[in-house]
Short mmCIF file of C-alpha atoms in Angstrom, two decimals:
data_model
loop_
_atom_site.label_atom_id
_atom_site.label_comp_id
_atom_site.label_asym_id
_atom_site.label_seq_id
_atom_site.Cartn_x
_atom_site.Cartn_y
_atom_site.Cartn_z
CA MET A 207 0.06 -0.28 -0.01
CA ARG A 208 0.99 3.54 -0.41
CA ILE A 209 0.19 5.67 2.10
CA LEU A 210 0.64 9.36 3.32
CA VAL A 211 1.25 10.02 6.63
CA THR A 212 0.86 13.43 7.77
CA GLY A 213 2.36 14.80 10.52
CA GLY A 214 4.56 12.12 11.00
CA ALA A 215 7.62 13.20 12.48
CA GLY A 216 5.50 13.54 16.08
CA PHE A 217 5.33 11.49 18.73
CA VAL A 218 2.76 9.16 16.99
CA GLY A 219 3.90 9.38 13.85
CA SER A 220 7.82 8.38 14.39
CA VAL A 221 6.35 5.35 15.80
CA LEU A 222 4.34 4.58 13.29
CA CYS A 223 6.34 5.19 10.20
CA PRO A 224 8.91 2.08 10.89
CA VAL A 225 6.03 0.05 11.20
CA LEU A 226 4.82 0.75 7.90
CA LEU A 227 7.62 0.19 6.42
CA SER A 228 8.37 -2.61 8.01
CA ASP A 229 5.17 -4.15 6.66
CA GLY A 230 5.79 -3.71 3.66
CA HIS A 231 4.36 -0.18 2.95
CA GLU A 232 5.83 2.79 0.88
CA VAL A 233 5.46 5.72 3.28
CA THR A 234 6.01 9.14 2.20
CA VAL A 235 5.12 12.26 5.00
CA LEU A 236 4.71 15.21 5.43
CA ASP A 237 5.98 17.47 8.26
CA ALA A 238 6.58 20.93 8.98
CA LEU A 239 9.08 19.91 11.33
CA HIS A 240 8.21 22.79 13.98
CA HIS A 241 9.80 20.13 16.77
CA GLY A 242 12.35 17.97 14.33
CA GLY A 243 12.33 15.18 12.43
CA ARG A 244 15.23 13.04 14.72
CA GLY A 245 12.65 10.54 15.45
CA LEU A 246 12.78 10.03 11.51
CA LEU A 247 16.28 8.99 10.85
CA ALA A 248 15.97 5.43 11.17
CA CYS A 249 13.50 5.72 8.11
CA PHE A 250 15.61 6.89 5.28
CA HIS A 251 17.64 4.06 4.94
CA ASP A 252 14.52 2.44 3.06
CA PRO A 253 13.96 3.86 -0.36
CA ARG A 254 10.37 3.07 -0.20
CA PHE A 255 10.44 6.12 2.47
CA ARG A 256 9.96 9.62 1.19
CA PHE A 257 9.79 12.86 3.07
CA VAL A 258 8.39 16.60 2.65
CA ARG A 259 8.89 19.22 5.03
CA GLY A 260 5.61 21.38 4.34
CA ASP A 261 2.51 22.66 5.51
CA VAL A 262 -0.65 20.57 5.82
CA ARG A 263 -2.29 23.86 4.61
CA ASP A 264 -0.41 23.79 1.65
CA ARG A 265 -3.37 22.31 -0.87
CA ASP A 266 -1.71 22.22 -4.01
CA LEU A 267 1.19 20.35 -2.05
CA VAL A 268 -1.17 17.94 -0.35
CA ARG A 269 -3.10 17.72 -3.61
CA THR A 270 0.51 16.50 -5.64
CA LEU A 271 1.53 14.30 -2.34
CA ALA A 272 -2.18 12.33 -2.51
CA ARG A 273 -2.39 11.93 -5.95
CA ASP A 274 -0.57 8.90 -5.86
CA VAL A 275 -1.39 7.10 -2.53
CA ASP A 276 -3.96 4.14 -1.66
CA ALA A 277 -4.42 5.97 2.22
CA VAL A 278 -3.75 8.94 4.19
CA VAL A 279 -2.74 8.67 7.86
CA HIS A 280 -3.95 12.19 9.00
CA LEU A 281 -2.13 13.01 12.41
CA ALA A 282 -0.73 16.79 11.42
CA ALA A 283 -2.14 18.79 14.20
CA ILE A 284 -1.30 21.07 17.37
CA VAL A 285 -1.93 18.64 19.72
CA GLY A 286 -2.91 19.34 23.50
CA PHE A 287 -4.10 21.57 26.16
CA PRO A 288 -1.65 23.81 26.40
CA ALA A 289 0.03 24.22 22.70
CA CYS A 290 -3.54 24.80 21.12
CA ARG A 291 -3.91 27.59 24.63
CA LYS A 292 -0.44 29.32 23.24
CA TYR A 293 -1.32 29.09 19.66
CA PRO A 294 -4.84 29.59 19.46
CA GLU A 295 -5.34 31.29 15.65
CA LEU A 296 -2.77 28.39 14.07
CA ALA A 297 -4.16 25.84 16.04
CA ARG A 298 -7.84 26.45 14.31
CA ASP A 299 -5.90 27.20 11.51
CA ILE A 300 -3.58 23.78 11.32
CA ASN A 301 -6.54 21.42 12.99
CA VAL A 302 -9.22 22.44 10.72
CA GLU A 303 -8.12 24.33 7.18
CA GLY A 304 -5.43 22.16 7.66
CA THR A 305 -7.91 18.57 7.77
CA ARG A 306 -9.65 20.86 4.73
CA SER A 307 -6.99 20.75 2.74
CA VAL A 308 -6.38 17.02 2.94
CA VAL A 309 -10.07 15.94 2.64
CA GLU A 310 -10.37 18.03 0.04
CA ALA A 311 -7.83 16.45 -1.90
CA LEU A 312 -8.78 12.34 -1.63
CA SER A 313 -10.84 11.11 -4.03
CA PRO A 314 -13.36 8.90 -2.53
CA GLU A 315 -11.53 5.72 -3.52
CA GLN A 316 -8.54 6.26 -1.33
CA ALA A 317 -8.79 5.96 2.65
CA LEU A 318 -8.74 9.09 5.37
CA ILE A 319 -7.84 7.77 9.14
CA TYR A 320 -7.80 10.30 11.17
CA ALA A 321 -6.42 11.33 14.81
CA SER A 322 -9.17 12.07 16.59
CA SER A 323 -9.24 12.69 20.16
CA GLY A 324 -11.30 11.28 23.21
CA SER A 325 -10.85 14.98 24.76
CA ASN A 326 -14.37 15.48 22.09
CA TYR A 327 -15.97 14.24 24.91
CA GLY A 328 -14.78 17.31 27.57
CA ALA A 329 -16.86 16.91 31.25
CA VAL A 330 -19.56 13.73 31.21
CA ALA A 331 -20.64 12.17 33.86
CA ALA A 332 -21.85 8.79 32.40
CA SER A 333 -19.33 6.49 29.87
CA CYS A 334 -19.22 7.62 26.83
CA THR A 335 -19.89 6.00 23.67
CA GLU A 336 -19.62 6.90 20.40
CA GLU A 337 -23.14 7.80 20.29
CA SER A 338 -22.67 10.68 23.22
CA PRO A 339 -22.97 14.26 22.52
CA LEU A 340 -19.56 15.92 22.21
CA ASN A 341 -18.47 18.66 24.65
CA PRO A 342 -15.37 19.96 24.03
CA VAL A 343 -13.81 22.34 26.63
CA SER A 344 -10.67 23.36 25.37
CA LEU A 345 -9.68 25.36 21.70
CA TYR A 346 -7.78 21.69 20.97
CA ALA A 347 -10.72 19.77 21.72
CA VAL A 348 -13.50 21.71 19.18
CA THR A 349 -10.38 21.92 16.07
CA LYS A 350 -10.52 18.11 16.34
CA ALA A 351 -14.06 17.64 16.81
CA GLU A 352 -14.41 19.56 14.03
CA ALA A 353 -12.10 18.10 11.79
CA GLU A 354 -13.53 15.19 12.25
CA VAL A 355 -16.85 15.76 11.55
CA LEU A 356 -15.23 17.00 7.90
CA CYS A 357 -12.88 13.38 7.88
CA LEU A 358 -16.49 11.41 8.13
CA ALA A 359 -17.52 13.23 5.61
CA HIS A 360 -15.15 11.55 3.11
CA PRO A 361 -16.96 8.00 1.87
CA ARG A 362 -13.51 5.97 2.87
CA ALA A 363 -12.68 7.61 6.41
CA THR A 364 -12.40 6.37 10.50
CA ALA A 365 -11.46 8.79 12.70
CA LEU A 366 -9.92 6.76 16.23
CA ARG A 367 -11.10 9.20 18.98
CA PHE A 368 -8.03 7.91 20.96
CA ALA A 369 -7.55 7.76 24.98
CA THR A 370 -4.44 10.03 26.10
CA GLY A 371 -1.65 9.23 24.81
CA PHE A 372 1.43 8.57 26.97
CA GLY A 373 4.95 6.59 26.66
CA VAL A 374 8.22 6.62 25.04
CA SER A 375 8.28 7.72 21.18
CA PRO A 376 11.63 9.06 19.35
CA ARG A 377 9.52 12.20 19.38
CA MET A 378 9.05 13.06 23.00
CA ARG A 379 6.01 14.87 24.25
CA MET A 380 6.26 15.69 28.01
CA ASP A 381 2.83 17.47 27.91
CA LEU A 382 0.95 14.51 28.55
CA LEU A 383 -0.19 13.41 31.70
CA VAL A 384 1.20 10.23 33.05
CA ASN A 385 4.27 11.24 30.95
CA ASP A 386 5.28 15.41 33.26
CA PHE A 387 4.03 13.20 36.17
CA VAL A 388 6.34 10.97 35.58
CA ARG A 389 9.14 13.52 34.69
CA GLN A 390 8.05 15.55 37.64
CA ALA A 391 8.84 12.53 39.86
CA VAL A 392 11.83 11.46 38.95
CA VAL A 393 13.98 15.17 37.46
CA GLU A 394 11.97 17.53 40.42
CA LYS A 395 10.93 15.21 43.58
CA THR A 396 8.02 16.85 43.66
CA LEU A 397 4.28 16.87 41.99
CA ILE A 398 1.42 18.67 43.12
CA VAL A 399 -1.87 17.36 41.89
CA TYR A 400 -4.79 19.81 41.24
CA GLU A 401 -8.58 18.27 41.04
CA ARG A 402 -7.44 14.90 41.54
CA HIS A 403 -10.60 13.02 41.16
CA PHE A 404 -11.19 14.17 37.48
CA ARG A 405 -11.02 10.86 34.97
CA ARG A 406 -9.03 10.50 32.03
CA THR A 407 -8.34 7.50 29.94
CA PHE A 408 -4.90 6.70 28.66
CA ILE A 409 -3.22 4.43 25.49
CA ALA A 410 0.52 3.49 25.32
CA VAL A 411 1.61 5.22 22.11
CA ARG A 412 2.90 1.70 20.74
CA ASP A 413 -1.17 1.01 21.12
CA MET A 414 -2.35 3.86 18.81
CA MET A 415 -0.09 3.24 16.09
CA ARG A 416 -1.38 -0.61 16.32
CA ALA A 417 -5.10 1.08 16.12
CA ILE A 418 -3.72 3.29 12.83
CA VAL A 419 -2.36 -0.41 11.11
CA PHE A 420 -5.24 -2.17 12.58
CA ALA A 421 -7.46 0.23 10.74
CA LEU A 422 -5.75 0.76 7.40
CA GLU A 423 -6.40 -2.87 7.01
CA ARG A 424 -9.86 -2.89 7.45
CA ILE A 425 -11.00 0.43 6.73
CA ASP A 426 -14.18 -1.06 4.89
CA ARG A 427 -15.48 -2.77 8.12
CA MET A 428 -14.70 0.57 9.81
CA VAL A 429 -15.77 3.55 7.50
CA GLY A 430 -17.87 6.39 8.28
CA GLN A 431 -17.91 5.53 11.99
CA PRO A 432 -15.58 7.30 14.75
CA PHE A 433 -13.96 4.58 17.29
CA ASN A 434 -13.21 5.25 20.78
CA VAL A 435 -9.55 4.16 21.29
CA GLY A 436 -8.41 2.91 24.43
CA HIS A 437 -9.20 0.25 27.28
CA GLU A 438 -11.80 0.66 30.38
CA SER A 439 -8.79 -0.97 32.67
CA MET A 440 -6.99 2.68 31.81
CA ASN A 441 -10.14 5.10 32.85
CA LEU A 442 -8.32 5.97 35.48
CA THR A 443 -8.32 9.58 37.84
CA LYS A 444 -5.26 12.03 38.50
CA GLU A 445 -4.80 10.50 41.80
CA ASP A 446 -4.61 6.89 40.46
CA ILE A 447 -1.71 7.62 38.12
CA ALA A 448 -0.03 10.03 40.70
CA ARG A 449 -0.32 7.10 43.37
CA LYS A 450 0.92 4.19 40.62
CA VAL A 451 3.82 6.81 39.94
CA ARG A 452 4.68 7.31 44.06
CA GLU A 453 4.58 3.45 44.17
CA ARG A 454 7.93 3.06 42.30
CA VAL A 455 9.79 6.63 42.66
CA PRO A 456 10.45 8.06 45.66
CA PHE A 457 9.13 11.87 46.06
CA PHE A 458 6.90 14.07 47.21
CA LEU A 459 3.06 14.31 46.63
CA HIS A 460 0.74 16.50 47.27
CA PHE A 461 -2.97 16.66 46.63
CA ALA A 462 -4.19 20.64 46.62
CA ASP A 463 -7.08 21.02 48.07
CA VAL A 464 -7.48 24.70 46.57
CA GLY A 465 -6.34 25.74 42.67
CA LYS A 466 -7.58 24.56 39.79
CA ASP A 467 -6.01 22.51 36.48
CA GLU A 468 -7.26 24.75 33.71
CA ASP A 469 -7.76 21.56 31.32
CA CYS A 470 -10.95 20.48 32.61
CA ARG A 471 -11.66 17.24 31.00
CA ASP A 472 -13.39 14.52 33.29
CA TYR A 473 -14.53 11.62 31.54
CA GLU A 474 -14.38 7.92 31.30
CA VAL A 475 -14.86 6.35 27.64
CA SER A 476 -16.31 2.59 26.65
CA TYR A 477 -13.82 0.97 23.83
CA ALA A 478 -16.78 -1.43 23.09
CA ARG A 479 -16.72 -0.74 19.51
CA ILE A 480 -13.35 -1.22 18.57
CA ARG A 481 -13.13 -4.72 20.51
CA GLY A 482 -16.34 -5.28 18.17
CA VAL A 483 -14.01 -5.46 14.80
CA GLY A 484 -11.09 -7.30 16.84
CA PHE A 485 -8.87 -4.79 18.01
CA ALA A 486 -7.19 -4.25 22.18
CA THR A 487 -4.82 -2.70 23.10
CA GLU A 488 -1.64 -4.58 24.49
CA ILE A 489 -0.02 -2.33 26.69
CA SER A 490 -0.73 -1.23 30.37
CA ILE A 491 -0.69 1.30 32.87
CA ASP A 492 1.92 0.28 34.99
CA GLN A 493 3.89 -0.93 31.92
CA GLY A 494 4.29 2.06 30.55
CA ILE A 495 5.63 4.10 33.61
CA ASP A 496 8.31 1.56 33.96
CA GLU A 497 9.04 2.38 30.35
CA LEU A 498 8.85 5.96 30.78
CA ILE A 499 11.15 5.85 34.20
CA ARG A 500 13.69 3.66 32.56
CA ALA A 501 13.56 6.33 29.89
CA MET A 502 14.36 9.17 32.16
CA ALA A 503 17.88 7.98 32.34
CA VAL A 504 18.34 8.68 28.94
CA LEU A 505 16.49 12.12 28.80
CA GLY A 506 16.96 15.30 30.13
CA ASP A 507 15.63 17.46 32.68
CA ASP A 508 12.74 18.96 29.79
CA GLY A 509 12.10 15.40 28.75
CA ILE A 510 14.18 15.95 25.37
CA ALA A 511 16.96 13.00 24.95
CA ASN A 512 20.40 13.42 25.65
CA MET A 513 22.50 13.35 22.29
CA GLY A 514 25.98 13.97 23.51
#
């Protein structure tokens, strides 16, 4: 299969692309390299790999790159609550208009896998299914929900509503909750948690990669639908995560009764639909925390790998 991966140098893409190549696919990555491209260096030895530095909003470029592929995996976005709050106009432009650029470049026969987000649910008392009303409470979630609508209008598209990612990637992200808690515990030896009862749901980055590969291979069974991607065992509170880290690393842990987490998501999710088509996660939150703690030995204080 010939596959275009937008945002392929990012947290998920840098895990995904080597696997796609090892599975025999031809892979083209389009990425603006806002966070560098070192995570893809291991791909360049493969003649089936092509890298193009560019912007997903460049409609002519996207149309040219999409012309000769069988499928597009659309990962390109300004991701996460902090980045979207810092760059609100850029977030809306890339996350929504960049997605529109991708969708408009595709023919009806080409497959589209869109990396959506469970953040779209916002703050919900009940367990969320794919039929639950969306209630995004951050700009990131608003833009992802709008982009999901654009993608699902394409006749061969599916949207994967990922739980919050965690784990080690060639392009590390330390703004993710589990990764951030581990970094603070190991490096700063202190962690203050606001609104400890807020519920989140989590998924390892390698399981995110596996879900994308799964969807590429089964697009015709998943077309036209969103799928929550994660596992109910990782519907956890912020306190649950902090205590799991504290079981492994000695540090000062304080649950603050005064103060507010500006990222107000609070929800849990059902993953029955994606299990129904045969996908299940493999990596537990405990494995992920252990992996992150080990990885801190070669990460700097900011969570970036020492190149020394």
